[in-house]
Every structure is written in structure tokens, then in C-alpha cells.
The first five atom37 places (N, CA, C, CB, O) and aatype in JSON, in Angstrom:
{
  "aatype": [12, 14, 10, 15, 10, 6, 6, 1, 5, 3, 13, 10, 0, 6, 14, 8, 19, 0, 0, 10, 0, 19, 16, 0, 0, 7, 7, 1, 7, 14, 10, 2, 19, 14, 19, 17, 18, 0, 18, 6, 14, 7, 7, 6, 19, 5, 19, 12, 16, 6, 1, 7, 15, 1, 11, 0, 5, 10, 9, 1, 0, 0, 7, 1, 18, 15, 10, 10, 19, 5, 1, 16, 6, 14, 16, 18, 1, 18, 19, 16, 19, 6, 7, 14, 19, 16, 0, 0, 3, 14, 19, 16, 6, 6, 6, 10, 1, 0, 9, 16, 0, 1, 18, 10, 14, 0, 6, 1, 19, 3, 6, 18, 19, 16, 1, 19, 10, 14, 7, 9, 3, 6, 10, 19, 2, 13, 1, 10, 1, 14, 6, 8, 17, 10, 15, 0, 3, 19, 15, 0],
  "atom_mask": [
    [1, 1, 1, 1, 1],
    [1, 1, 1, 1, 1],
    [1, 1, 1, 1, 1],
    [1, 1, 1, 1, 1],
    [1, 1, 1, 1, 1],
    [1, 1, 1, 1, 1],
    [1, 1, 1, 1, 1],
    [1, 1, 1, 1, 1],
    [1, 1, 1, 1, 1],
    [1, 1, 1, 1, 1],
    [1, 1, 1, 1, 1],
    [1, 1, 1, 1, 1],
    [1, 1, 1, 1, 1],
    [1, 1, 1, 1, 1],
    [1, 1, 1, 1, 1],
    [1, 1, 1, 1, 1],
    [1, 1, 1, 1, 1],
    [1, 1, 1, 1, 1],
    [1, 1, 1, 1, 1],
    [1, 1, 1, 1, 1],
    [1, 1, 1, 1, 1],
    [1, 1, 1, 1, 1],
    [1, 1, 1, 1, 1],
    [1, 1, 1, 1, 1],
    [1, 1, 1, 1, 1],
    [1, 1, 1, 0, 1],
    [1, 1, 1, 0, 1],
    [1, 1, 1, 1, 1],
    [1, 1, 1, 0, 1],
    [1, 1, 1, 1, 1],
    [1, 1, 1, 1, 1],
    [1, 1, 1, 1, 1],
    [1, 1, 1, 1, 1],
    [1, 1, 1, 1, 1],
    [1, 1, 1, 1, 1],
    [1, 1, 1, 1, 1],
    [1, 1, 1, 1, 1],
    [1, 1, 1, 1, 1],
    [1, 1, 1, 1, 1],
    [1, 1, 1, 1, 1],
    [1, 1, 1, 1, 1],
    [1, 1, 1, 0, 1],
    [1, 1, 1, 0, 1],
    [1, 1, 1, 1, 1],
    [1, 1, 1, 1, 1],
    [1, 1, 1, 1, 1],
    [1, 1, 1, 1, 1],
    [1, 1, 1, 1, 1],
    [1, 1, 1, 1, 1],
    [1, 1, 1, 1, 1],
    [1, 1, 1, 1, 1],
    [1, 1, 1, 0, 1],
    [1, 1, 1, 1, 1],
    [1, 1, 1, 1, 1],
    [1, 1, 1, 1, 1],
    [1, 1, 1, 1, 1],
    [1, 1, 1, 1, 1],
    [1, 1, 1, 1, 1],
    [1, 1, 1, 1, 1],
    [1, 1, 1, 1, 1],
    [1, 1, 1, 1, 1],
    [1, 1, 1, 1, 1],
    [1, 1, 1, 0, 1],
    [1, 1, 1, 1, 1],
    [1, 1, 1, 1, 1],
    [1, 1, 1, 1, 1],
    [1, 1, 1, 1, 1],
    [1, 1, 1, 1, 1],
    [1, 1, 1, 1, 1],
    [1, 1, 1, 1, 1],
    [1, 1, 1, 1, 1],
    [1, 1, 1, 1, 1],
    [1, 1, 1, 1, 1],
    [1, 1, 1, 1, 1],
    [1, 1, 1, 1, 1],
    [1, 1, 1, 1, 1],
    [1, 1, 1, 1, 1],
    [1, 1, 1, 1, 1],
    [1, 1, 1, 1, 1],
    [1, 1, 1, 1, 1],
    [1, 1, 1, 1, 1],
    [1, 1, 1, 1, 1],
    [1, 1, 1, 0, 1],
    [1, 1, 1, 1, 1],
    [1, 1, 1, 1, 1],
    [1, 1, 1, 1, 1],
    [1, 1, 1, 1, 1],
    [1, 1, 1, 1, 1],
    [1, 1, 1, 1, 1],
    [1, 1, 1, 1, 1],
    [1, 1, 1, 1, 1],
    [1, 1, 1, 1, 1],
    [1, 1, 1, 1, 1],
    [1, 1, 1, 1, 1],
    [1, 1, 1, 1, 1],
    [1, 1, 1, 1, 1],
    [1, 1, 1, 1, 1],
    [1, 1, 1, 1, 1],
    [1, 1, 1, 1, 1],
    [1, 1, 1, 1, 1],
    [1, 1, 1, 1, 1],
    [1, 1, 1, 1, 1],
    [1, 1, 1, 1, 1],
    [1, 1, 1, 1, 1],
    [1, 1, 1, 1, 1],
    [1, 1, 1, 1, 1],
    [1, 1, 1, 1, 1],
    [1, 1, 1, 1, 1],
    [1, 1, 1, 1, 1],
    [1, 1, 1, 1, 1],
    [1, 1, 1, 1, 1],
    [1, 1, 1, 1, 1],
    [1, 1, 1, 1, 1],
    [1, 1, 1, 1, 1],
    [1, 1, 1, 1, 1],
    [1, 1, 1, 1, 1],
    [1, 1, 1, 1, 1],
    [1, 1, 1, 1, 1],
    [1, 1, 1, 0, 1],
    [1, 1, 1, 1, 1],
    [1, 1, 1, 1, 1],
    [1, 1, 1, 1, 1],
    [1, 1, 1, 1, 1],
    [1, 1, 1, 1, 1],
    [1, 1, 1, 1, 1],
    [1, 1, 1, 1, 1],
    [1, 1, 1, 1, 1],
    [1, 1, 1, 1, 1],
    [1, 1, 1, 1, 1],
    [1, 1, 1, 1, 1],
    [1, 1, 1, 1, 1],
    [1, 1, 1, 1, 1],
    [1, 1, 1, 1, 1],
    [1, 1, 1, 1, 1],
    [1, 1, 1, 1, 1],
    [1, 1, 1, 1, 1],
    [1, 1, 1, 1, 1],
    [1, 1, 1, 1, 1],
    [1, 1, 1, 1, 1],
    [1, 1, 1, 1, 1]
  ],
  "atom_positions": [
    [[-17.42, 11.96, 30.21], [-16.44, 13.01, 30.08], [-15.34, 12.54, 29.13], [-15.86, 13.4, 31.47], [-14.84, 11.42, 29.27]],
    [[-14.95, 13.36, 28.17], [-13.87, 12.98, 27.24], [-12.54, 12.83, 27.97], [-13.73, 14.04, 26.12], [-12.29, 13.48, 28.99]],
    [[-11.69, 11.97, 27.45], [-10.37, 11.75, 28.01], [-9.37, 12.73, 27.41], [-9.91, 10.3, 27.77], [-9.55, 13.21, 26.29]],
    [[-8.32, 13.02, 28.15], [-7.23, 13.84, 27.61], [-6.48, 13.02, 26.57], [-6.27, 14.33, 28.75], [-6.66, 11.81, 26.48]],
    [[-5.63, 13.68, 25.79], [-4.83, 12.97, 24.78], [-3.98, 11.89, 25.45], [-3.93, 13.96, 24.0], [-3.91, 10.77, 24.95]],
    [[-3.34, 12.21, 26.56], [-2.5, 11.22, 27.25], [-3.34, 10.04, 27.75], [-1.77, 11.88, 28.43], [-2.91, 8.9, 27.63]],
    [[-4.52, 10.3, 28.31], [-5.39, 9.22, 28.78], [-5.86, 8.35, 27.62], [-6.6, 9.81, 29.52], [-5.92, 7.12, 27.74]],
    [[-6.2, 8.97, 26.48], [-6.63, 8.21, 25.3], [-5.5, 7.3, 24.82], [-7.07, 9.15, 24.16], [-5.72, 6.12, 24.57]],
    [[-4.3, 7.86, 24.71], [-3.17, 7.08, 24.23], [-2.83, 5.94, 25.18], [-1.96, 7.98, 24.04], [-2.55, 4.83, 24.74]],
    [[-2.85, 6.21, 26.48], [-2.56, 5.17, 27.47], [-3.61, 4.06, 27.42], [-2.5, 5.77, 28.87], [-3.26, 2.88, 27.5]],
    [[-4.88, 4.42, 27.3], [-5.95, 3.43, 27.24], [-5.83, 2.58, 25.97], [-7.33, 4.11, 27.3], [-6.0, 1.37, 26.02]],
    [[-5.54, 3.22, 24.86], [-5.37, 2.49, 23.6], [-4.17, 1.55, 23.66], [-5.21, 3.48, 22.43], [-4.17, 0.5, 23.02]],
    [[-3.17, 1.92, 24.43], [-1.97, 1.08, 24.56], [-2.22, -0.18, 25.39], [-0.84, 1.88, 25.18], [-1.42, -1.11, 25.34]],
    [[-3.31, -0.22, 26.14], [-3.64, -1.43, 26.9], [-4.08, -2.53, 25.94], [-4.76, -1.13, 27.95], [-4.53, -2.24, 24.84]],
    [[-3.95, -3.8, 26.35], [-4.26, -4.92, 25.43], [-5.75, -5.27, 25.32], [-3.52, -6.13, 25.86], [-6.17, -6.35, 25.72]],
    [[-6.53, -4.35, 24.79], [-7.94, -4.61, 24.52], [-8.08, -5.31, 23.18], [-8.77, -3.28, 24.54], [-7.23, -5.13, 22.3]],
    [[-9.12, -6.1, 23.0], [-9.48, -6.55, 21.66], [-10.26, -5.38, 21.06], [-10.34, -7.91, 21.68], [-11.18, -4.86, 21.69]],
    [[-9.89, -4.98, 19.86], [-10.52, -3.82, 19.22], [-11.56, -4.26, 18.21], [-9.47, -2.94, 18.54], [-11.51, -5.37, 17.68]],
    [[-12.5, -3.38, 17.95], [-13.42, -3.54, 16.83], [-12.87, -2.66, 15.72], [-14.92, -3.16, 17.22], [-12.82, -1.44, 15.86]],
    [[-12.47, -3.27, 14.61], [-11.96, -2.54, 13.46], [-13.13, -2.32, 12.5], [-10.79, -3.31, 12.75], [-13.88, -3.25, 12.21]],
    [[-13.27, -1.09, 12.03], [-14.31, -0.78, 11.05], [-13.66, -0.14, 9.84], [-15.4, 0.15, 11.66], [-12.76, 0.7, 9.95]],
    [[-14.14, -0.56, 8.66], [-13.64, 0.0, 7.41], [-14.79, 0.05, 6.43], [-12.44, -0.84, 6.85], [-15.64, -0.84, 6.4]],
    [[-14.82, 1.09, 5.62], [-15.87, 1.27, 4.64], [-15.93, 0.1, 3.67], [-15.67, 2.58, 3.87], [-14.9, -0.4, 3.22]],
    [[-17.15, -0.32, 3.36], [-17.37, -1.37, 2.36], [-18.23, -0.78, 1.24], [-18.06, -2.63, 2.99], [-19.02, 0.13, 1.47]],
    [[-18.07, -1.29, 0.05], [-18.81, -0.79, -1.11], [-20.03, -1.67, -1.37], [-17.9, -0.74, -2.36], [-20.32, -2.6, -0.62]],
    [[-20.72, -1.36, -2.45], [-21.82, -2.2, -2.9], [-23.06, -2.13, -2.04], [0.0, 0.0, 0.0], [-23.81, -3.1, -1.96]],
    [[-23.3, -0.99, -1.4], [-24.5, -0.84, -0.62], [-24.48, -1.56, 0.71], [0.0, 0.0, 0.0], [-25.51, -1.64, 1.39]],
    [[-23.34, -2.07, 1.11], [-23.22, -2.76, 2.39], [-22.74, -1.78, 3.45], [-22.26, -3.96, 2.29], [-22.11, -0.77, 3.15]],
    [[-23.04, -2.11, 4.69], [-22.52, -1.32, 5.8], [-21.03, -1.55, 5.93], [0.0, 0.0, 0.0], [-20.48, -2.41, 5.26]],
    [[-20.37, -0.78, 6.8], [-18.93, -0.99, 6.97], [-18.64, -2.37, 7.54], [-18.34, 0.09, 7.88], [-19.44, -2.92, 8.31]],
    [[-17.5, -2.93, 7.17], [-17.02, -4.16, 7.79], [-16.6, -3.8, 9.2], [-15.83, -4.82, 6.97], [-15.89, -2.81, 9.41]],
    [[-17.03, -4.59, 10.17], [-16.7, -4.33, 11.57], [-16.35, -5.67, 12.21], [-17.89, -3.63, 12.32], [-17.22, -6.51, 12.41]],
    [[-15.07, -5.87, 12.53], [-14.59, -7.16, 13.03], [-13.64, -6.97, 14.22], [-13.88, -7.94, 11.91], [-12.97, -5.95, 14.32]],
    [[-13.59, -7.97, 15.13], [-12.65, -7.89, 16.25], [-11.23, -8.19, 15.77], [-13.05, -8.87, 17.37], [-11.02, -9.05, 14.91]],
    [[-10.26, -7.47, 16.34], [-8.85, -7.67, 15.96], [-7.94, -7.46, 17.16], [-8.46, -6.71, 14.82], [-8.26, -6.73, 18.1]],
    [[-6.78, -8.13, 17.09], [-5.67, -7.79, 17.96], [-4.97, -6.62, 17.29], [-4.69, -9.01, 18.19], [-4.99, -6.49, 16.07]],
    [[-4.35, -5.77, 18.09], [-3.62, -4.63, 17.53], [-2.45, -4.31, 18.45], [-4.55, -3.39, 17.36], [-2.38, -4.78, 19.58]],
    [[-1.53, -3.51, 17.94], [-0.41, -3.03, 18.74], [-0.4, -1.51, 18.68], [0.95, -3.62, 18.22], [-0.73, -0.91, 17.66]],
    [[-0.03, -0.89, 19.8], [0.03, 0.57, 19.85], [0.89, 0.99, 21.03], [-1.39, 1.2, 19.95], [0.79, 0.43, 22.12]],
    [[1.74, 1.98, 20.8], [2.52, 2.64, 21.85], [2.14, 4.11, 21.81], [4.08, 2.43, 21.65], [2.03, 4.68, 20.72]],
    [[1.93, 4.76, 22.97], [1.54, 6.17, 22.99], [2.42, 7.03, 22.08], [1.59, 6.7, 24.41], [3.65, 6.97, 22.13]],
    [[1.75, 7.82, 21.27], [2.44, 8.72, 20.34], [2.81, 8.08, 19.02], [0.0, 0.0, 0.0], [3.28, 8.77, 18.11]],
    [[2.6, 6.77, 18.89], [2.99, 6.06, 17.68], [1.81, 5.76, 16.77], [0.0, 0.0, 0.0], [0.77, 6.42, 16.82]],
    [[2.01, 4.76, 15.94], [0.98, 4.33, 15.01], [0.32, 3.04, 15.51], [1.57, 4.12, 13.6], [0.94, 2.26, 16.23]],
    [[-0.92, 2.85, 15.12], [-1.64, 1.62, 15.42], [-1.22, 0.59, 14.37], [-3.21, 1.84, 15.42], [-1.05, 0.93, 13.2]],
    [[-1.05, -0.67, 14.79], [-0.7, -1.74, 13.86], [-1.73, -2.86, 13.96], [0.73, -2.29, 14.15], [-2.05, -3.33, 15.06]],
    [[-2.24, -3.28, 12.82], [-3.18, -4.39, 12.73], [-2.67, -5.36, 11.69], [-4.62, -3.89, 12.39], [-2.37, -4.96, 10.56]],
    [[-2.56, -6.63, 12.06], [-2.11, -7.67, 11.14], [-3.3, -8.47, 10.64], [-1.08, -8.61, 11.82], [-4.24, -8.75, 11.39]],
    [[-3.25, -8.83, 9.37], [-4.3, -9.67, 8.79], [-3.75, -10.37, 7.56], [-5.55, -8.82, 8.42], [-2.66, -10.05, 7.08]],
    [[-4.5, -11.33, 7.05], [-4.08, -12.03, 5.84], [-4.23, -11.11, 4.63], [-4.9, -13.33, 5.64], [-5.22, -10.4, 4.49]],
    [[-3.23, -11.13, 3.75], [-3.21, -10.25, 2.56], [-4.46, -10.35, 1.7], [-2.02, -10.57, 1.72], [-4.94, -9.34, 1.2]],
    [[-4.98, -11.56, 1.54], [-6.12, -11.76, 0.65], [-7.48, -11.67, 1.32], [0.0, 0.0, 0.0], [-8.5, -11.91, 0.68]],
    [[-7.51, -11.31, 2.61], [-8.78, -11.25, 3.32], [-9.63, -10.07, 2.86], [-8.54, -11.16, 4.83], [-9.11, -9.1, 2.3]],
    [[-10.91, -10.17, 3.09], [-11.82, -9.06, 2.76], [-11.4, -7.8, 3.52], [-13.3, -9.43, 3.08], [-11.43, -6.7, 2.98]],
    [[-11.02, -7.98, 4.78], [-10.57, -6.86, 5.59], [-9.39, -6.14, 4.93], [-10.16, -7.34, 7.0], [-9.4, -4.92, 4.82]],
    [[-8.4, -6.89, 4.48], [-7.23, -6.29, 3.83], [-7.62, -5.59, 2.53], [-6.17, -7.37, 3.55], [-7.14, -4.49, 2.25]],
    [[-8.47, -6.21, 1.76], [-8.91, -5.59, 0.5], [-9.62, -4.27, 0.76], [-9.84, -6.53, -0.27], [-9.38, -3.29, 0.06]],
    [[-10.49, -4.25, 1.76], [-11.24, -3.01, 2.06], [-10.33, -1.93, 2.63], [-12.38, -3.31, 3.04], [-10.5, -0.76, 2.32]],
    [[-9.38, -2.31, 3.48], [-8.44, -1.32, 4.02], [-7.62, -0.7, 2.89], [-7.51, -1.97, 5.08], [-7.42, 0.51, 2.85]],
    [[-7.14, -1.55, 1.98], [-6.37, -1.01, 0.84], [-7.22, -0.04, 0.02], [-5.86, -2.15, -0.06], [-6.76, 1.04, -0.36]],
    [[-8.47, -0.42, -0.26], [-9.35, 0.42, -1.08], [-9.69, 1.74, -0.39], [-10.64, -0.34, -1.41], [-9.71, 2.79, -1.03]],
    [[-9.95, 1.69, 0.91], [-10.35, 2.9, 1.65], [-9.15, 3.77, 2.01], [-11.1, 2.52, 2.91], [-9.27, 5.0, 2.09]],
    [[-8.01, 3.14, 2.24], [-6.82, 3.9, 2.64], [-6.87, 4.37, 4.08], [0.0, 0.0, 0.0], [-6.05, 5.18, 4.5]],
    [[-7.83, 3.86, 4.85], [-7.98, 4.25, 6.25], [-8.9, 3.26, 6.96], [-8.54, 5.69, 6.38], [-9.62, 2.5, 6.31]],
    [[-8.85, 3.27, 8.26], [-9.77, 2.45, 9.05], [-9.91, 3.08, 10.42], [-9.26, 0.97, 9.16], [-9.23, 4.05, 10.74]],
    [[-10.8, 2.52, 11.23], [-10.96, 2.99, 12.6], [-10.99, 1.81, 13.55], [-12.24, 3.84, 12.74], [-11.32, 0.69, 13.17]],
    [[-10.63, 2.09, 14.8], [-10.67, 1.09, 15.86], [-11.48, 1.64, 17.01], [-9.23, 0.7, 16.33], [-11.47, 2.84, 17.29]],
    [[-12.19, 0.75, 17.69], [-12.89, 1.06, 18.93], [-12.41, 0.09, 19.98], [-14.44, 0.99, 18.75], [-12.44, -1.13, 19.76]],
    [[-11.96, 0.6, 21.12], [-11.64, -0.24, 22.27], [-12.48, 0.27, 23.43], [-10.1, -0.2, 22.61], [-12.73, 1.46, 23.57]],
    [[-12.91, -0.69, 24.28], [-13.77, -0.29, 25.39], [-13.53, -1.15, 26.62], [-15.23, -0.36, 24.98], [-12.97, -2.24, 26.55]],
    [[-13.97, -0.6, 27.73], [-13.97, -1.31, 29.01], [-15.33, -1.04, 29.64], [-12.77, -0.83, 29.95], [-15.83, 0.08, 29.58]],
    [[-15.92, -2.05, 30.23], [-17.23, -1.85, 30.84], [-17.2, -1.81, 32.35], [-18.15, -2.94, 30.39], [-18.15, -1.34, 32.97]],
    [[-16.11, -2.29, 32.97], [-16.02, -2.25, 34.43], [-14.62, -1.84, 34.84], [-16.37, -3.63, 35.05], [-13.7, -2.18, 34.11]],
    [[-14.38, -1.14, 35.91], [-15.33, -0.68, 36.9], [-16.14, 0.53, 36.45], [-14.61, -0.36, 38.16], [-17.19, 0.82, 37.03]],
    [[-15.67, 1.24, 35.43], [-16.47, 2.3, 34.81], [-16.44, 2.07, 33.31], [-15.94, 3.74, 35.19], [-15.54, 1.42, 32.79]],
    [[-17.42, 2.61, 32.64], [-17.46, 2.47, 31.18], [-16.49, 3.49, 30.59], [-18.91, 2.68, 30.62], [-16.57, 4.68, 30.88]],
    [[-15.58, 2.99, 29.76], [-14.6, 3.85, 29.11], [-14.4, 3.33, 27.7], [-13.24, 3.89, 29.89], [-14.35, 2.12, 27.48]],
    [[-14.28, 4.26, 26.73], [-13.96, 3.83, 25.37], [-13.1, 4.87, 24.69], [-15.24, 3.6, 24.57], [-13.08, 6.04, 25.05]],
    [[-12.39, 4.39, 23.68], [-11.59, 5.25, 22.8], [-11.79, 4.75, 21.38], [-10.07, 5.24, 23.2], [-11.71, 3.55, 21.12]],
    [[-12.06, 5.67, 20.48], [-12.02, 5.33, 19.06], [-10.92, 6.17, 18.43], [-13.4, 5.59, 18.36], [-10.67, 7.32, 18.82]],
    [[-10.27, 5.58, 17.46], [-9.22, 6.27, 16.72], [-9.41, 5.94, 15.25], [-7.79, 5.84, 17.22], [-9.72, 4.81, 14.88]],
    [[-9.22, 6.94, 14.42], [-9.42, 6.77, 12.97], [-8.34, 7.56, 12.27], [-10.86, 7.23, 12.51], [-7.91, 8.62, 12.73]],
    [[-7.89, 7.02, 11.13], [-6.88, 7.74, 10.39], [-6.43, 7.0, 9.16], [0.0, 0.0, 0.0], [-6.92, 5.91, 8.86]],
    [[-5.5, 7.61, 8.44], [-5.01, 7.02, 7.2], [-4.01, 5.89, 7.44], [-4.38, 8.08, 6.34], [-3.29, 5.88, 8.43]],
    [[-3.99, 4.97, 6.51], [-2.99, 3.9, 6.5], [-1.7, 4.53, 6.0], [-3.43, 2.67, 5.61], [-1.67, 5.14, 4.93]],
    [[-0.63, 4.36, 6.77], [0.66, 4.93, 6.38], [1.57, 3.9, 5.74], [1.35, 5.54, 7.57], [2.52, 4.24, 5.04]],
    [[1.28, 2.61, 5.98], [2.09, 1.55, 5.41], [1.34, 0.23, 5.48], [3.45, 1.44, 6.14], [0.48, 0.03, 6.34]],
    [[1.66, -0.64, 4.56], [1.16, -2.02, 4.56], [2.39, -2.9, 4.36], [0.05, -2.26, 3.42], [2.77, -3.2, 3.23]],
    [[2.99, -3.3, 5.47], [4.28, -3.99, 5.45], [4.13, -5.48, 5.69], [5.2, -3.39, 6.5], [3.16, -5.93, 6.29]],
    [[5.1, -6.25, 5.21], [5.14, -7.67, 5.59], [5.31, -7.78, 7.1], [6.3, -8.42, 4.86], [5.92, -6.91, 7.72]],
    [[4.77, -8.82, 7.69], [4.86, -9.04, 9.12], [6.15, -9.8, 9.42], [3.63, -9.83, 9.65], [6.47, -10.79, 8.77]],
    [[6.89, -9.32, 10.41], [8.11, -10.02, 10.83], [7.77, -10.98, 11.98], [9.2, -9.0, 11.27], [6.75, -10.84, 12.65]],
    [[8.65, -11.94, 12.18], [8.46, -12.87, 13.31], [8.47, -12.1, 14.63], [9.57, -13.95, 13.31], [7.7, -12.43, 15.54]],
    [[9.31, -11.11, 14.74], [9.38, -10.3, 15.96], [8.04, -9.59, 16.23], [10.52, -9.25, 15.85], [7.57, -9.57, 17.36]],
    [[7.43, -9.02, 15.19], [6.12, -8.36, 15.35], [5.04, -9.37, 15.72], [5.73, -7.61, 14.06], [4.2, -9.1, 16.58]],
    [[5.06, -10.53, 15.06], [4.09, -11.57, 15.36], [4.22, -12.02, 16.81], [4.27, -12.77, 14.42], [3.22, -12.19, 17.51]],
    [[5.44, -12.2, 17.26], [5.68, -12.63, 18.64], [5.21, -11.55, 19.62], [7.2, -12.95, 18.85], [4.61, -11.87, 20.64]],
    [[5.49, -10.29, 19.32], [5.12, -9.19, 20.23], [3.6, -9.06, 20.37], [5.71, -7.86, 19.72], [3.09, -8.9, 21.48]],
    [[2.89, -9.12, 19.26], [1.43, -8.98, 19.36], [0.81, -10.21, 20.02], [0.81, -8.76, 17.96], [-0.18, -10.09, 20.74]],
    [[1.37, -11.37, 19.78], [0.89, -12.59, 20.43], [1.09, -12.5, 21.93], [1.59, -13.83, 19.86], [0.2, -12.87, 22.7]],
    [[2.25, -12.01, 22.36], [2.55, -11.87, 23.79], [1.65, -10.83, 24.45], [4.01, -11.48, 23.99], [1.41, -10.89, 25.66]],
    [[1.15, -9.92, 23.67], [0.23, -8.89, 24.19], [-1.11, -9.5, 24.59], [0.02, -7.79, 23.14], [-1.77, -9.02, 25.51]],
    [[-1.51, -10.57, 23.91], [-2.85, -11.13, 24.1], [-2.91, -12.53, 24.71], [-3.54, -11.16, 22.81], [-3.93, -12.9, 25.29]],
    [[-1.85, -13.3, 24.59], [-1.88, -14.67, 25.11], [-0.96, -14.8, 26.32], [-1.48, -15.68, 24.02], [0.01, -14.05, 26.44]],
    [[-1.26, -15.74, 27.22], [-0.34, -16.0, 28.34], [1.03, -16.43, 27.81], [-0.92, -17.07, 29.28], [1.12, -17.06, 26.75]],
    [[2.07, -16.11, 28.55], [3.45, -16.38, 28.11], [3.67, -17.83, 27.71], [4.42, -16.02, 29.22], [4.4, -18.1, 26.76]],
    [[3.04, -18.75, 28.41], [3.25, -20.17, 28.1], [2.6, -20.61, 26.79], [2.72, -21.02, 29.23], [2.85, -21.72, 26.34]],
    [[1.78, -19.78, 26.19], [1.13, -20.14, 24.92], [1.7, -19.41, 23.71], [-0.35, -19.86, 25.02], [1.33, -19.71, 22.57]],
    [[2.59, -18.45, 23.94], [3.13, -17.64, 22.84], [3.9, -18.48, 21.83], [4.04, -16.53, 23.39], [3.63, -18.4, 20.63]],
    [[4.85, -19.29, 22.28], [5.67, -20.09, 21.36], [4.81, -21.01, 20.51], [6.69, -20.91, 22.14], [5.02, -21.13, 19.3]],
    [[3.84, -21.66, 21.13], [2.96, -22.58, 20.39], [2.2, -21.83, 19.29], [1.96, -23.26, 21.35], [2.12, -22.3, 18.16]],
    [[1.64, -20.68, 19.63], [0.88, -19.91, 18.65], [1.78, -19.42, 17.5], [0.2, -18.7, 19.34], [1.43, -19.57, 16.33]],
    [[2.93, -18.86, 17.85], [3.85, -18.35, 16.82], [4.31, -19.49, 15.92], [5.07, -17.65, 17.47], [4.38, -19.32, 14.7]],
    [[4.63, -20.64, 16.49], [5.06, -21.8, 15.7], [3.96, -22.22, 14.72], [5.41, -22.98, 16.62], [4.26, -22.6, 13.59]],
    [[2.72, -22.15, 15.14], [1.61, -22.53, 14.27], [1.39, -21.53, 13.13], [0.33, -22.66, 15.09], [1.06, -21.92, 12.02]],
    [[1.58, -20.24, 13.41], [1.32, -19.18, 12.41], [2.52, -18.95, 11.49], [0.96, -17.88, 13.11], [2.35, -18.58, 10.33]],
    [[3.72, -19.17, 12.0], [4.96, -18.85, 11.27], [5.04, -19.4, 9.84], [6.12, -19.36, 12.04], [5.52, -18.68, 8.97]],
    [[4.61, -20.63, 9.55], [4.71, -21.11, 8.17], [3.92, -20.25, 7.16], [4.22, -22.54, 8.1], [4.24, -20.24, 5.97]],
    [[2.9, -19.54, 7.62], [2.1, -18.7, 6.72], [2.35, -17.21, 6.9], [0.0, 0.0, 0.0], [1.55, -16.39, 6.45]],
    [[3.47, -16.85, 7.55], [3.73, -15.44, 7.84], [3.81, -14.58, 6.58], [5.01, -15.3, 8.64], [3.48, -13.4, 6.62]],
    [[4.25, -15.17, 5.47], [4.35, -14.41, 4.21], [2.98, -13.97, 3.7], [5.06, -15.24, 3.15], [2.89, -13.09, 2.84]],
    [[1.92, -14.58, 4.21], [0.56, -14.22, 3.8], [-0.03, -13.13, 4.67], [-0.34, -15.44, 3.85], [-1.18, -12.72, 4.46]],
    [[0.73, -12.64, 5.65], [0.23, -11.61, 6.55], [0.75, -10.23, 6.16], [0.63, -11.92, 7.98], [1.86, -10.1, 5.63]],
    [[-0.05, -9.23, 6.43], [0.33, -7.85, 6.19], [0.03, -7.05, 7.46], [-0.43, -7.25, 4.96], [-0.94, -7.33, 8.16]],
    [[0.88, -6.07, 7.74], [0.75, -5.22, 8.92], [0.33, -3.83, 8.44], [2.09, -5.17, 9.75], [1.14, -3.09, 7.88]],
    [[-0.94, -3.48, 8.67], [-1.44, -2.16, 8.28], [-1.19, -1.19, 9.43], [-2.97, -2.22, 7.92], [-1.65, -1.4, 10.56]],
    [[-0.46, -0.12, 9.13], [-0.16, 0.91, 10.12], [-1.08, 2.11, 9.89], [1.35, 1.35, 10.05], [-1.28, 2.55, 8.76]],
    [[-1.63, 2.61, 10.98], [-2.57, 3.73, 10.94], [-2.0, 4.88, 11.75], [-3.96, 3.32, 11.48], [-1.54, 4.7, 12.88]],
    [[-2.02, 6.08, 11.16], [-1.62, 7.28, 11.9], [-2.87, 7.88, 12.53], [-0.9, 8.33, 10.96], [-3.76, 8.32, 11.8]],
    [[-2.96, 7.91, 13.87], [-4.15, 8.47, 14.51], [-4.39, 9.91, 14.07], [-4.0, 8.41, 16.03], [-3.52, 10.78, 14.18]],
    [[-5.59, 10.15, 13.56], [-5.95, 11.47, 13.06], [-7.15, 12.04, 13.82], [-6.26, 11.41, 11.55], [-7.18, 13.22, 14.17]],
    [[-8.14, 11.19, 14.07], [-9.34, 11.62, 14.79], [-9.57, 10.69, 15.97], [-10.58, 11.63, 13.84], [-9.49, 9.46, 15.85]],
    [[-9.85, 11.28, 17.12], [-10.1, 10.54, 18.35], [-11.5, 10.87, 18.87], [-9.01, 10.87, 19.42], [-12.01, 11.97, 18.66]],
    [[-12.1, 9.91, 19.55], [-13.34, 10.11, 20.28], [-13.2, 9.25, 21.53], [-14.63, 9.72, 19.41], [-12.72, 8.12, 21.46]],
    [[-13.63, 9.78, 22.69], [-13.45, 9.02, 23.92], [-14.45, 9.46, 24.96], [-12.02, 9.18, 24.46], [-15.05, 10.53, 24.87]],
    [[-14.62, 8.6, 25.96], [-15.45, 8.93, 27.12], [-15.07, 8.04, 28.28], [-16.94, 8.79, 26.8], [-14.65, 6.9, 28.1]],
    [[-15.24, 8.58, 29.47], [-15.1, 7.83, 30.7], [-16.32, 8.18, 31.53], [-13.74, 8.14, 31.45], [-16.48, 9.33, 31.95]],
    [[-17.17, 7.2, 31.77], [-18.42, 7.44, 32.48], [-18.36, 6.72, 33.82], [-19.65, 6.96, 31.64], [-18.37, 5.49, 33.86]],
    [[-18.3, 7.45, 34.89], [-18.28, 6.84, 36.22], [-19.66, 6.31, 36.57], [-17.8, 7.85, 37.29], [-20.68, 6.92, 36.26]],
    [[-19.66, 5.14, 37.22], [-20.94, 4.51, 37.59], [-21.57, 5.21, 38.77], [-20.74, 3.03, 37.9], [-22.65, 4.81, 39.22]]
  ]
}
């Protein structure tokens, strides 16, 4: 059964590891990789990556990407969201700290941020405006 808009947004706001997909050229299938992301209901999705990565190059070229998040227990539930990139901004220390805290235990956040901070200028934050949604919740 499809989820309501509020249910989709709430589920996407949970700290799932997402599968990011973006169109690739040259006869290859789309790039599909796991990513950390940030999202607040009603807002934009944020994905950070290295500026020179293949992922960043493909996102810039396509101007859009999609994310899939899922849960397999206690019931199977998923949400996909796709839309245009609205900005490609430098990553701030505050954003890096927030996304790290979303995925790592509190006692590991400082260590991770300290390790990444010297290369923060090489990171870009791609913001996506949700345009198309697909979802399901299947009770076992």
C-alpha cells in the first residue's frame, strides 16, 4: 500500500542509508551507490560527496538524482524520491557534524569530523527538491 505524503516524508527523515542513483552516459547503466543523506519533512534532500568524484560529475551532468531508502523488518517499507538539483554548495563544518551525528554514535562524531575536516573544501552538498515519490508499506 502506498504511503501518504506525511508518512513518506517522515520515513525519509529517518537515518537510513540510501541508494543514490543517477544517469550515466556511454552505454552504462545508472550509477547506484550507498550514501548518507540529510532530510527534514517538507525540505530538500542533501547528499555530500567529493567534488571530483564520478558521482558528483554525473549529478552535475544530469541535474537530478534519486534516492531509495528501505526497511525490511518488521514490515517491508520503502520510499524513493527523485528530483532536480537546486544547489551544489560547499559543505560547512556544521553540516558535516550534523550528518555524521545522524549516522554515527555520539562518541564517534568528533573523531570522524576531525578526520574529514582537513579535506572539507573538497566536499560538495547537492540539494534535491523532491519532485516524484514512490512508496510502499507491505505488512507481513
